[in-house]
Short mmCIF file of C-alpha atoms in Angstrom, two decimals:
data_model
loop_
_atom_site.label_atom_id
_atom_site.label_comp_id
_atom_site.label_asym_id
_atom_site.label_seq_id
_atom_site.Cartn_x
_atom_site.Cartn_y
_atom_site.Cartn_z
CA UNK A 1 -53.13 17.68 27.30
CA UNK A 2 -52.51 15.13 24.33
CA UNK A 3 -52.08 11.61 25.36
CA UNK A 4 -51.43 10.53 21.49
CA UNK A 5 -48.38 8.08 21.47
CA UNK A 6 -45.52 9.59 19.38
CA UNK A 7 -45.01 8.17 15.71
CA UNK A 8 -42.16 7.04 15.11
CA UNK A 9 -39.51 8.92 12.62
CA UNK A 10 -38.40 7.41 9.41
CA UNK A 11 -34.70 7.38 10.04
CA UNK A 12 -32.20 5.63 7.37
CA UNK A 13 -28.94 4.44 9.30
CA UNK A 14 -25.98 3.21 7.41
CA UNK A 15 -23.03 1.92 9.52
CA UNK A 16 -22.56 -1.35 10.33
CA UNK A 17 -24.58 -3.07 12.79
CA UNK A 18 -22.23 -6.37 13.02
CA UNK A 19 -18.36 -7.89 11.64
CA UNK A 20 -16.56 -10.80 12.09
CA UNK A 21 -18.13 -13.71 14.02
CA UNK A 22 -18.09 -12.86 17.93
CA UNK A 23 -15.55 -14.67 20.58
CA UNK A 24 -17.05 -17.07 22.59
CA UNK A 25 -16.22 -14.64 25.70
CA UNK A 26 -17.50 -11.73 23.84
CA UNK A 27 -21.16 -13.33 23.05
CA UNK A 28 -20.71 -14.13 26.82
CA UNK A 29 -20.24 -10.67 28.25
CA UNK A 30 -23.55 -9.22 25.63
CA UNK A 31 -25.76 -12.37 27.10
CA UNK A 32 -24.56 -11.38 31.37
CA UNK A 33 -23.51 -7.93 31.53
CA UNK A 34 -25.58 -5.88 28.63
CA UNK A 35 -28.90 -5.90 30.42
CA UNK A 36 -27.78 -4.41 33.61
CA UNK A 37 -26.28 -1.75 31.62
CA UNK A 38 -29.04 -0.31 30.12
CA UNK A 39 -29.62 3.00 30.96
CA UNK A 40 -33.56 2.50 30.57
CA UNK A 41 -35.97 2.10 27.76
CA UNK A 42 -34.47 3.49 24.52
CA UNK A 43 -35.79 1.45 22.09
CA UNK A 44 -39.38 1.97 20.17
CA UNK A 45 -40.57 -1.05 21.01
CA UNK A 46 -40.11 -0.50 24.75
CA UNK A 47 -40.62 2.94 25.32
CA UNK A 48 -43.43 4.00 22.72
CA UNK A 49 -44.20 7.01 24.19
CA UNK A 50 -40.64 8.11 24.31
CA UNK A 51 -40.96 8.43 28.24
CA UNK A 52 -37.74 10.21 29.47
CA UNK A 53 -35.03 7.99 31.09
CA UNK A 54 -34.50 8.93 34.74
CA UNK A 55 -30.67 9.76 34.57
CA UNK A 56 -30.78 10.97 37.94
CA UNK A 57 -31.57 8.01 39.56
CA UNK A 58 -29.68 5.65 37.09
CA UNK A 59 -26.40 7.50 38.09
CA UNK A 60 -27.57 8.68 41.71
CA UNK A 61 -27.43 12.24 40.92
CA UNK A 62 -24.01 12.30 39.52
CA UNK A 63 -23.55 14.80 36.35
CA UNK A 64 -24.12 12.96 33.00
CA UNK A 65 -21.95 12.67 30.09
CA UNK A 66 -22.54 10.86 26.72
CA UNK A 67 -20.37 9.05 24.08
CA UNK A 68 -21.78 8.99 21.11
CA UNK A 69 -20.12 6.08 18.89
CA UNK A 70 -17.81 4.60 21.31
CA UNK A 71 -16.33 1.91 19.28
CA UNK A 72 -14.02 -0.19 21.23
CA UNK A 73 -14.60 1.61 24.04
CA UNK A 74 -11.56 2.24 25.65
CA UNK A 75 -12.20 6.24 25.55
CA UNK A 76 -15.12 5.74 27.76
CA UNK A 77 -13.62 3.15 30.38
CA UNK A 78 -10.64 5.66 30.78
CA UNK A 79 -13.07 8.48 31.45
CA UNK A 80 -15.43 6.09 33.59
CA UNK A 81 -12.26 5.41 35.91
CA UNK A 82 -10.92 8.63 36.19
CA UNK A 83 -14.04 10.07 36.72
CA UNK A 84 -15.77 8.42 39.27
CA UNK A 85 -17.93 11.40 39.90
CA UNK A 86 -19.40 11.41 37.05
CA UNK A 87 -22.02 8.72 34.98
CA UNK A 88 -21.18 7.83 31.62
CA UNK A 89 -24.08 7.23 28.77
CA UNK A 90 -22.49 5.20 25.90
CA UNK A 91 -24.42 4.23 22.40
CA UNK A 92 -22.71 2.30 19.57
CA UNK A 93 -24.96 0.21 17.32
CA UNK A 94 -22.18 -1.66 15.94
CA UNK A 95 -22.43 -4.71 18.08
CA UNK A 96 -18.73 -5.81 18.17
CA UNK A 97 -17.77 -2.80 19.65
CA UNK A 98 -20.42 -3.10 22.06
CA UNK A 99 -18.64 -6.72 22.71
CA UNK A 100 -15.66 -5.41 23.43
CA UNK A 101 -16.44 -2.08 25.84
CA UNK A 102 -18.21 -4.66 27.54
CA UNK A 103 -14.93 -6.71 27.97
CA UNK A 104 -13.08 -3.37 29.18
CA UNK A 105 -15.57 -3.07 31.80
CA UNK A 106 -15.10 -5.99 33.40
CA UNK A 107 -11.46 -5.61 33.08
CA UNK A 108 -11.66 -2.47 34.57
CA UNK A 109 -13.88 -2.95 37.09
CA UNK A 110 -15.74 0.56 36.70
CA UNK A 111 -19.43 0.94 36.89
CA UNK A 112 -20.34 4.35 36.67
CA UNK A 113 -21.16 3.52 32.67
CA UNK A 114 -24.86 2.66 30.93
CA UNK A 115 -24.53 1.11 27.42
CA UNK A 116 -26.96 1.79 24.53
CA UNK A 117 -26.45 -0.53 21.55
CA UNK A 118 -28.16 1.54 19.50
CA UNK A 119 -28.39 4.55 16.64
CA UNK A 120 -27.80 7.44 18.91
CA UNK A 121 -31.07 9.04 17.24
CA UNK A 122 -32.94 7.22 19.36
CA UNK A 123 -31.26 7.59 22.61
CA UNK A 124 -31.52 11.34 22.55
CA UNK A 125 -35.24 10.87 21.99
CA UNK A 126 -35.50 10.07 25.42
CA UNK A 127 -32.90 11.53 27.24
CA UNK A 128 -34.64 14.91 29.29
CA UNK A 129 -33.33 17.97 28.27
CA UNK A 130 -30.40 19.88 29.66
CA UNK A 131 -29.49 16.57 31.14
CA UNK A 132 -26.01 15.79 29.65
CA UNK A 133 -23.09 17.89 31.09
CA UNK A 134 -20.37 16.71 28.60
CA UNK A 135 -20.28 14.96 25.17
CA UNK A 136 -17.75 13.24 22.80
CA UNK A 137 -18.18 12.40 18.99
CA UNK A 138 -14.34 10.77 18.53
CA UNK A 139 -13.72 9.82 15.25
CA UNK A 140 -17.03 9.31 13.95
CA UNK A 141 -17.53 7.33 10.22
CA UNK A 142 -16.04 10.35 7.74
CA UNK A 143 -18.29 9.08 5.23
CA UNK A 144 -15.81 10.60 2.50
CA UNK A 145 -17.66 10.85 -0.63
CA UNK A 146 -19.63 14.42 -0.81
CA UNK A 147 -22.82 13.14 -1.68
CA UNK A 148 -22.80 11.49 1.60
CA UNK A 149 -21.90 13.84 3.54
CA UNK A 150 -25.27 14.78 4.89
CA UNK A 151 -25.09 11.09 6.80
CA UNK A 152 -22.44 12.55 9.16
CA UNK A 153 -22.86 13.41 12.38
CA UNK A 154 -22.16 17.24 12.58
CA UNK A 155 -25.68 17.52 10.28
CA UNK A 156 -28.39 19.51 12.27
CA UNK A 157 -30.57 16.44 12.27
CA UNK A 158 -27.96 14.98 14.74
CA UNK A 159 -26.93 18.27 16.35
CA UNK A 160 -30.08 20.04 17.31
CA UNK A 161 -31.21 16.89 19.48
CA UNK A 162 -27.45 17.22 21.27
CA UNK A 163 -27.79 20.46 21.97
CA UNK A 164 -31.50 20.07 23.59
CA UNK A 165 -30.09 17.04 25.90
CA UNK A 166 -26.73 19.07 26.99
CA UNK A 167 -26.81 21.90 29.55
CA UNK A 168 -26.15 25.45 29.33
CA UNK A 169 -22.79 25.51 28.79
CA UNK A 170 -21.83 22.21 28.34
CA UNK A 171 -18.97 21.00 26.37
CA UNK A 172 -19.08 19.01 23.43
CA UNK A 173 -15.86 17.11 22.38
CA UNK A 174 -15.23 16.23 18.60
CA UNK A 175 -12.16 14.59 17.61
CA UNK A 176 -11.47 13.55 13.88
CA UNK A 177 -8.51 13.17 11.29
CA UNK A 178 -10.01 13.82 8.22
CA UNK A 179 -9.75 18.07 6.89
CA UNK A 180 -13.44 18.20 5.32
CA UNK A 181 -15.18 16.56 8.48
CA UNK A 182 -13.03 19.41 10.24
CA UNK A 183 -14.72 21.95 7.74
CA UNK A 184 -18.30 20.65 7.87
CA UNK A 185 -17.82 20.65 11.76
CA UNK A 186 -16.92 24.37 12.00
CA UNK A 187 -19.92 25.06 9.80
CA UNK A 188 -22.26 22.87 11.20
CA UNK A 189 -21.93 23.04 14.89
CA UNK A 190 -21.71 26.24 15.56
CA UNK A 191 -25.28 27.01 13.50
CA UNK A 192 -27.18 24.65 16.25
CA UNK A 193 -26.17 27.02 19.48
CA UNK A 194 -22.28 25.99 20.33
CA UNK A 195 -19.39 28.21 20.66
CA UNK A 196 -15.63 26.91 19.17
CA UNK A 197 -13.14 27.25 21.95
CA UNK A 198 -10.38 28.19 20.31
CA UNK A 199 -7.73 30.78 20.74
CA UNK A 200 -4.57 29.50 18.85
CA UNK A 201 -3.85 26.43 17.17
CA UNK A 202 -2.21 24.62 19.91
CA UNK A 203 -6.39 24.73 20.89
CA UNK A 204 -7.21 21.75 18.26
CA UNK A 205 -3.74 20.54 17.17
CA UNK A 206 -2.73 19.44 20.95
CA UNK A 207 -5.15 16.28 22.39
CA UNK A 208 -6.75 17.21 25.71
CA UNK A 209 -5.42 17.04 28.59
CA UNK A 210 -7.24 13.60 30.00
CA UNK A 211 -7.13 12.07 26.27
CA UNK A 212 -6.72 8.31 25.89
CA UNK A 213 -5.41 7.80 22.49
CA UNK A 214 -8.24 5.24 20.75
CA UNK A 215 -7.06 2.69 18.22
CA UNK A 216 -8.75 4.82 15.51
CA UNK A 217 -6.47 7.24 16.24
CA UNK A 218 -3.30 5.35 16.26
CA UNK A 219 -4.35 3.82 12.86
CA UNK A 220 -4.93 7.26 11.54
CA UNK A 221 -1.63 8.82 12.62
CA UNK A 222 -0.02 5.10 11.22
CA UNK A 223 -1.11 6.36 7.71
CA UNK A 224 -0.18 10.20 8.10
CA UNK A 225 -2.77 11.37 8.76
CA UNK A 226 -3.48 14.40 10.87
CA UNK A 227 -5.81 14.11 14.03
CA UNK A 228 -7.72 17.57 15.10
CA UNK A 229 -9.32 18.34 18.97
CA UNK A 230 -11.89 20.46 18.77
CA UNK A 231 -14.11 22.02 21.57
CA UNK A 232 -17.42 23.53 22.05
CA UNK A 233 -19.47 25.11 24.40
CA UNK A 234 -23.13 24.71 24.34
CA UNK A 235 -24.98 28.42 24.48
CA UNK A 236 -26.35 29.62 28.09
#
């Protein structure tokens, strides 16, 4: 058996990692509540040999879901507190947002939530496979021009590491307002093992039943635009 330590992938990221100058309270809540959020050794530096994370105990055997690009967070601290049941596995690496789900926690109260501040890349790396039982990409960065298109999410370089973490049959949330991302989605995700659930339009055009409308979304229905709810089904 080969004990050679991983190398480490050449991966280009391109969002933004930071914005306006923190809050006083917000630098407060990344310095005392981050830590204790991890949900284990993500990071290169710390896990080199891309040791899986031990959801099971982080969450005491509850079923797993993960958020990938949470922004402000309020998505995931609805879900956290309606869903008790369940463990949440957030990463963002934009560190204002991080700032701020952080403040909704404590607001909230919930802790049945791990926080990655981090390219999402990595935290699949390390999460064990068939792990996840339900995942959200909610208006991700369109990225609008074609010729970067390929830095989206719904790319198989992001998709085929999603679909080894979820389980058989788990379902994969994507919710988005701009038509081509809705195109490259129906291409995309489907060709790395997921099923669209759809039987009529009222299937994307409605928001699900639990939704929590982000401030993404409000801003995109401010300027006419259309949002779109789409659901998948990992492959047995």
């Amino acid at each position: 058996m080969s004990t050679q330590t991983p190398s480490r992938p050449h991966r280009n990221f391109y969002g933004r990692l930071k914005g306006k100058t923190l809050k006083q309270s917000q630098k407060a809540y990344l310095d005392e509540d981050l830590a204790a959020l991890s949900p284990g050794a993500v990071d290169w530096d710390a896990n080199p040999e891309r040791t899986p994370l031990d959801t099971e105990a982080r969450f005491g055997g509850k079923p797993v879901w993960l958020e990938v690009g949470f922004g402000g967070g309020e998505h995931m601290v609805h879900q956290a507190a309606t869903n008790p049941d369940v463990g949440i596995i957030g990463a963002e690496p934009y560190i204002n947002g991080v700032a701020m789900l952080l403040g909704k926690i404590r607001r909230a109260g919930v802790s049945n939530l791990a926080v990655y501040p981090g390219d999402a890349r990595d935290l699949m790396d390390v999460l064990p496979e068939a792990s996840i039982s339900r995942a959200f990409l909610l208006y991700p960065d369109p990225w609008p021009k074609k010729r970067h298109h390929r830095r989206r999410f719904v790319t198989q370089e992001h998709l085929e590491p999603l679909a080894r973490v979820l389980k058989p049959r788990a379902i994969f949330r994507v919710a988005t307002d701009i038509p081509d991302y809705v195109r490259q989605t129906l291409e995309e995700v489907p060709r790395a093992g997921f099923e669209w659930l759809a039987e009529d339009p009222t299937h994307w055009r409605a928001p699900w039943g639990d939704w929590l409308s982000t401030r993404y979304e409000q801003k995109a229905l401010r300027e006419g635009r259309v949002p779109h709810y789409l659901t998948f089904r990992r492959a047995d």
